[in-house]
Each structure stands twice: as C-alpha cells, then as structure tokens.
Coordinates of C-alpha atoms (C1' of nucleotides) in Angstrom, one line a residue:
Chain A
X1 CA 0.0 0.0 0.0
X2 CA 1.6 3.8 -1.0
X3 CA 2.5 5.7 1.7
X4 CA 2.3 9.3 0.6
X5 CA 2.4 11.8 4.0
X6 CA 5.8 11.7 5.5
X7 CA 5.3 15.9 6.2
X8 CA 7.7 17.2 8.9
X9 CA 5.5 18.3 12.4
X10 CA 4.8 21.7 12.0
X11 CA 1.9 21.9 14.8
X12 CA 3.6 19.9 18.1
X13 CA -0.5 18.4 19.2
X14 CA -2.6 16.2 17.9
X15 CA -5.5 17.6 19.5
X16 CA -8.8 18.7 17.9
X17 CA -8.5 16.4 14.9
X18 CA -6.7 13.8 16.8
X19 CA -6.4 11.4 14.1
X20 CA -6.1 7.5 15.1
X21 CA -3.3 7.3 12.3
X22 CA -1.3 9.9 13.8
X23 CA -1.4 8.3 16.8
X24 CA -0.8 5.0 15.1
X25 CA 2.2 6.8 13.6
X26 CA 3.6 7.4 16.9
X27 CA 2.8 3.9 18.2
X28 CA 5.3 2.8 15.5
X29 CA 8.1 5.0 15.9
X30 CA 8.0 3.8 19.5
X31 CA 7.4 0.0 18.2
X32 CA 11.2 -0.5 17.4
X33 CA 13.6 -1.8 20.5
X34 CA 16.6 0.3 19.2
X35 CA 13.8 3.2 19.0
X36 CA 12.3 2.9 21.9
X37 CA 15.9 2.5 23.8
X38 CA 16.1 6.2 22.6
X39 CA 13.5 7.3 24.0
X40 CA 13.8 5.7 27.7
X41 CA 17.1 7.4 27.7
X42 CA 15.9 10.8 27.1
X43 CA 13.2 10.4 29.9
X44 CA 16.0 10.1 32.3
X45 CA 18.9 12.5 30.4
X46 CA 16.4 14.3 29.1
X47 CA 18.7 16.3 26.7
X48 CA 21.1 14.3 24.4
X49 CA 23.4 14.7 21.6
X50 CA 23.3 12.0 18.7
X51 CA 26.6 10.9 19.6
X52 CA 26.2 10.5 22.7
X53 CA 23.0 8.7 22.4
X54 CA 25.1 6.7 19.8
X55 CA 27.5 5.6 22.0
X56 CA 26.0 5.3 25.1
X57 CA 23.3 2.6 23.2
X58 CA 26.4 1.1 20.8
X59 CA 25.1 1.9 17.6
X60 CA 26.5 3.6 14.8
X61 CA 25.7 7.4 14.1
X62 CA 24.2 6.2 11.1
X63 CA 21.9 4.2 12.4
X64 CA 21.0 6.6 14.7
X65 CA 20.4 9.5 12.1
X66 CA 18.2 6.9 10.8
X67 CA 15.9 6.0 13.7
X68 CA 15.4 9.5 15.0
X69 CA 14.0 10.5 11.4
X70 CA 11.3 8.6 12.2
X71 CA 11.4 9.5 15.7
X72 CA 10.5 13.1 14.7
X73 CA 8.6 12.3 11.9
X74 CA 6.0 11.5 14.4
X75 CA 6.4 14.2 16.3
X76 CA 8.1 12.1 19.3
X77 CA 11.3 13.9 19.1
X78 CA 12.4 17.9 19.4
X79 CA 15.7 18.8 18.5
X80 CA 17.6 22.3 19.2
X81 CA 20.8 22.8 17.4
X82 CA 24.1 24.1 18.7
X83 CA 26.9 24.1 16.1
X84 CA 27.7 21.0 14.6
X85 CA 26.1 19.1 17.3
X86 CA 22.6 18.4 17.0
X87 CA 20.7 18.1 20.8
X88 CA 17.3 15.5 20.9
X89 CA 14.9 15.8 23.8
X90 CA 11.2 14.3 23.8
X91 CA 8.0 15.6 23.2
X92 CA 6.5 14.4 26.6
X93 CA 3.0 16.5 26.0
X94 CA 2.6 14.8 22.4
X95 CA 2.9 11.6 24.4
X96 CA 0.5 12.3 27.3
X97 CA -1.9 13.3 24.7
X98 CA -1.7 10.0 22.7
X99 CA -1.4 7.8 25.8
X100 CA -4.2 9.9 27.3
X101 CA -6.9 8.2 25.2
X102 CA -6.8 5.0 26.8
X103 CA -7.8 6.5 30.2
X104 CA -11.6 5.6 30.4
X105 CA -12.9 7.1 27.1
Chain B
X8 CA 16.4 -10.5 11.0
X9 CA 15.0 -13.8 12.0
X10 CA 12.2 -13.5 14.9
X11 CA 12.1 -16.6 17.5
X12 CA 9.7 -16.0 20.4
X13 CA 5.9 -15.7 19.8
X14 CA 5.2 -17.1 23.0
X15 CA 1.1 -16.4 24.0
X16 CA 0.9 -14.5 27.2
X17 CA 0.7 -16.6 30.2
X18 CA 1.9 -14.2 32.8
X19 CA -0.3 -10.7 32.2
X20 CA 1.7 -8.2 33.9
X21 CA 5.2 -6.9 32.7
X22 CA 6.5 -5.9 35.6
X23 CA 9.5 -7.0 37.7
X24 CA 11.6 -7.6 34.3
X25 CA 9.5 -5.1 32.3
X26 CA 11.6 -5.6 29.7
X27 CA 12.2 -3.3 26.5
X28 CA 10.8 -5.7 24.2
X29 CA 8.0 -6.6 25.8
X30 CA 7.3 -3.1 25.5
X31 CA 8.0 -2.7 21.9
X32 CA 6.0 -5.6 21.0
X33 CA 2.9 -3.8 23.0
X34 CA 3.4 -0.7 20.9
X35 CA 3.9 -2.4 17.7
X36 CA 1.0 -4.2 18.3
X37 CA -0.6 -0.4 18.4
X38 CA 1.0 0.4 15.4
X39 CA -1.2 -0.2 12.8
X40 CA -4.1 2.0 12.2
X41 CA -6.4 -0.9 11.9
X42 CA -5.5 -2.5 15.2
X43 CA -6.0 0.7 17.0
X44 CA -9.4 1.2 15.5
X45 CA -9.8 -2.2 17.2
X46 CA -8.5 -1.1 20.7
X47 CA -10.3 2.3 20.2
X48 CA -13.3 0.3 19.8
X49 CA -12.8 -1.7 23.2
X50 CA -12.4 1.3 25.3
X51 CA -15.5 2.2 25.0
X52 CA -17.8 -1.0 24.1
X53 CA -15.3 -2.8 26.4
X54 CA -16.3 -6.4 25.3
X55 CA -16.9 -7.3 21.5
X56 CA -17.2 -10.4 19.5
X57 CA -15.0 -10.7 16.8
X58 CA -17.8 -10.6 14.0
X59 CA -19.5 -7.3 15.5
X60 CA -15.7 -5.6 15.5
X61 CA -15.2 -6.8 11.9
X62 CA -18.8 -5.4 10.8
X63 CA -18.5 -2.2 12.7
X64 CA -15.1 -1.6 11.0
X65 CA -16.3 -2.7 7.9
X66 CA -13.6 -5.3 7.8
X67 CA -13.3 -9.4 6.8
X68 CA -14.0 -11.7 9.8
X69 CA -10.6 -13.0 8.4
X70 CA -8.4 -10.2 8.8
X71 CA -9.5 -9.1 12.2
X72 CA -8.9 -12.2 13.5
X73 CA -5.2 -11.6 12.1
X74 CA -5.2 -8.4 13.9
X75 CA -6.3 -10.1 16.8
X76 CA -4.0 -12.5 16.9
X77 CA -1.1 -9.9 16.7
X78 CA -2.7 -7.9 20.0
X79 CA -3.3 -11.1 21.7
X80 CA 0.7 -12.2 21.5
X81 CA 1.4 -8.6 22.7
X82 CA -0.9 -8.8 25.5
X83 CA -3.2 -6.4 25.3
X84 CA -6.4 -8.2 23.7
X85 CA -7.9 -10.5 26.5
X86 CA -10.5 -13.0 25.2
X87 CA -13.4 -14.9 26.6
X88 CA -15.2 -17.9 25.1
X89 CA -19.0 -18.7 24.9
X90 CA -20.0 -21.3 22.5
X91 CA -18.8 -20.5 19.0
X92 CA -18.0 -17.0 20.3
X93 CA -15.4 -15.3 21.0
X94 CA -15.4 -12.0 23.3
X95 CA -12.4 -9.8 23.4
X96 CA -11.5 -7.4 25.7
X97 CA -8.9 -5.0 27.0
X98 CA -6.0 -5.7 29.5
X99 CA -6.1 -2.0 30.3
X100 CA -3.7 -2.8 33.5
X101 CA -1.0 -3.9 30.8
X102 CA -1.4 -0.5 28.9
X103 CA -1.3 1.6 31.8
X104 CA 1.4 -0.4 33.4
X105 CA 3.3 0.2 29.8
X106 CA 2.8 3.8 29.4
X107 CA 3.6 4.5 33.1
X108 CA 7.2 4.4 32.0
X109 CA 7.0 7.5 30.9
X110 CA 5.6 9.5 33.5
X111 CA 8.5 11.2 34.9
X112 CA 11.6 8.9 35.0
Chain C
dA29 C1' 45.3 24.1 5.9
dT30 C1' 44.2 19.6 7.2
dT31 C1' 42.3 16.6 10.3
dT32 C1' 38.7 15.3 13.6
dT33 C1' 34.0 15.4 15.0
dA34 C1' 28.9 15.5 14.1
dG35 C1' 25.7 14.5 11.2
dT36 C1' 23.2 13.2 6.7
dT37 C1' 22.1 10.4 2.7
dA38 C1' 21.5 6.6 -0.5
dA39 C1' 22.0 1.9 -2.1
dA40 C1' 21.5 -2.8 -1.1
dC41 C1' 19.6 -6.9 1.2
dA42 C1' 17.0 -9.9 4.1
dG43 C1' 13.1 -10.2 6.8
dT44 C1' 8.7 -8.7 8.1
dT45 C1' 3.9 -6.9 7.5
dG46 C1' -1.0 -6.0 6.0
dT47 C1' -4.4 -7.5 2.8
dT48 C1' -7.1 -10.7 -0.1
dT49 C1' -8.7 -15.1 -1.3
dA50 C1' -10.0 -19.6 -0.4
dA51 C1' -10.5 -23.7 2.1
dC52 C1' -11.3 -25.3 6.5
dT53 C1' -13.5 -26.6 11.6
dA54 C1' -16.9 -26.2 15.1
dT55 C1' -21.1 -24.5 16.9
dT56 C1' -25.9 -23.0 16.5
dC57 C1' -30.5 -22.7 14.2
dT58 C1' -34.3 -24.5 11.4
Chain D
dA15 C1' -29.8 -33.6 8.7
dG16 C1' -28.7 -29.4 6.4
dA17 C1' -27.8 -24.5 6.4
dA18 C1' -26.1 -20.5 8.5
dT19 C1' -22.9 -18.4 11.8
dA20 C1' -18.3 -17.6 14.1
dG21 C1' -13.9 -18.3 13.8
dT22 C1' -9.2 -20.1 12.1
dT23 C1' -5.5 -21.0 8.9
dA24 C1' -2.4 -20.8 4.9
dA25 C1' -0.8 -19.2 0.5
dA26 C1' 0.4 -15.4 -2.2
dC27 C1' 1.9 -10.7 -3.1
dA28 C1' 3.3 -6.0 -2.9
dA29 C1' 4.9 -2.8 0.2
dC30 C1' 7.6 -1.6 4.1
dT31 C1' 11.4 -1.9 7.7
dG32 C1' 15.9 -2.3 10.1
dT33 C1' 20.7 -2.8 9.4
dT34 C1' 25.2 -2.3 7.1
dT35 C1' 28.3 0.0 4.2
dA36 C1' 30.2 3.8 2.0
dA37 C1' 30.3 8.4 0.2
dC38 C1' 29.2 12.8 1.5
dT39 C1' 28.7 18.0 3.9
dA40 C1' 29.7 21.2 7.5
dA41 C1' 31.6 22.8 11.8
dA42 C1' 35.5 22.5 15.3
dA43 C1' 40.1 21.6 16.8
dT44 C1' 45.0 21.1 15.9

DNA sequence: ATTTTAGTTAAACAGTTGTTTAACTATTCT
DNA sequence: AGAATAGTTAAACAACTGTTTAACTAAAAT
C-alpha cells in the first residue's frame, strides 16, 4: 500500500482532529527496540546529543540518524541545534496526549 | 532478522523484568491503524465479538482475527469464550502499566 | 590548511507486515 | 440432517522496515 504523507511536524499536538493514524504513527516510531531504547534514555537525560546517544546505546551514528527521522517524523522527538552538534529531547505532551486516550474514554 | 519467540501470554503483567521488548511488542501491536481502531473500539464498548468488531469496522472476519492474533501475543487483547463466540476485551492494567514508563523517569 | 568530529544520505539486502482469497473446523439454528 | 454463523489457517503478493556499508557536507580543533 503507498505511503504518501511523510510531512515534517509543523503543529507539536494532535488535539482537535486527533487522528487514530497519527497516533498510530507514533505507536510505530515507539514500536522499534533500538527506538524505543532512545526514548527511555531521554526520559532520564532528558537532553542528548546524537553521539552520545550513539555511544551510550552502541550503535553507529548512522543508524542513529536513521531511527530519530522517524522518531521526529511522528512528532516524538524535538531537537535544538548548537553548532555542529545536534541536541534531541522528547516531546512528553505529544505523548501524554496519545497515551491519554486510553484513560476511560 | 530472524524472529524466535511468539510465546502467547501466560503471565499478564510486565513488571519486575519489564523488559524493553515486551514493551516494543505492545506498541507495535498499536502500530497499525487498523488495530488501533480495534482497541479504540474496546475502550469504550469494552467487550466485542469478533464478528460485530469486523462489521462495525467494515472489515473481513478473516483479517480481524489476524489483527487479533497480533494484540493477543502482545498482551493487550484479553479474550473470553462462549459457544462458538469469542469476546475480546482489553487488558487496560498492561497498557497503563506500559505507558507509566514515561511519566517522569 | 588539514584533520577530527557530528551528522546526513543513498543503495542494497534480508526479513517482516498487511491484505485478499479460499478452504477449513466447530457451533448454533431451522 | 442441512444451512447458517463464528472463527481459524495458509498461501500469495506487494509494500515496508531495520541494518550495514560507503560516500558525502559542514563545523571545530590542531
């Protein structure tokens, strides 16, 4: 089946439309071990560089550049830049809001 | 990248190891926009036969019970027998116990 | 200026996934 | 018994995914 939205997030939320493949989008980029290794780092470090992330997980930078595409794709990931170093923290209101839904209804 | 355990859920909880994986397989079992309309479905009708989830989604009997074999292995479909049919339902504690790893650190 | 460091991008490959179709079992209804 | 209902299973197929490797850009350090 074609896949034809990959768009950027421009708008952080996912409230008022809400859409169930939005959140299915971010139920995938969390659906990966390597992924979601990631993202249980930055809840503790909360701030990381890719290298460092890289490193600390034993993955090549690559590999890493690769995942956290999809990572912010769905909207999961924010990232500030500061030279040539490139900082990643998560987007913990994003996944309140998704998880949120599953709280009575 | 050959896959080896498909073990059915005997234990319900994912605590004390609460293992990565386990995780992953949860959220990839959320990752498809079809299987969420399924769990949407259950948070609010709660219990649903597999033919009235299939109608109401306008899908074949066939592929739900796919789908539902997928959720099942993660953990989060819980399902209940009476004569020829088959109730599904929720394991909300596994959800919440899932997404309560993000809640802080 | 040249060498690290940090990050991106694309090709290639095996493995997996979602969907359709069709054949099948077991239970319920007439 | 025969027909309808509820569910399972397997084959087939295209599309997608995760990983490795290698070639690349841009900023920082020497």
């Amino acid at each position: 089946m074609p896949e034809f939205s990959s768009q950027p997030p421009t708008s952080v939320t996912l409230s008022g439309h809400g859409k169930t493949e939005d959140r299915a989008k971010i139920f995938a980029a969390l659906s990966d071990p390597t992924r979601l290794q990631i993202v249980e780092m930055l809840v503790t470090q909360t701030e990381m560089s890719g290298s460092d992330i890289a490193n600390q997980l034993g993955i090549s930078l690559s590999l890493f550049c690769h995942h956290s595409k999809t990572l912010a794709e769905a909207g999961v990931l924010q990232i500030r830049r500061e030279g040539q170093t490139k900082y990643h923290s998560l987007n913990l209101a994003l996944l309140a809001e998704c998880f949120a839904s599953f709280k009575i209804g």
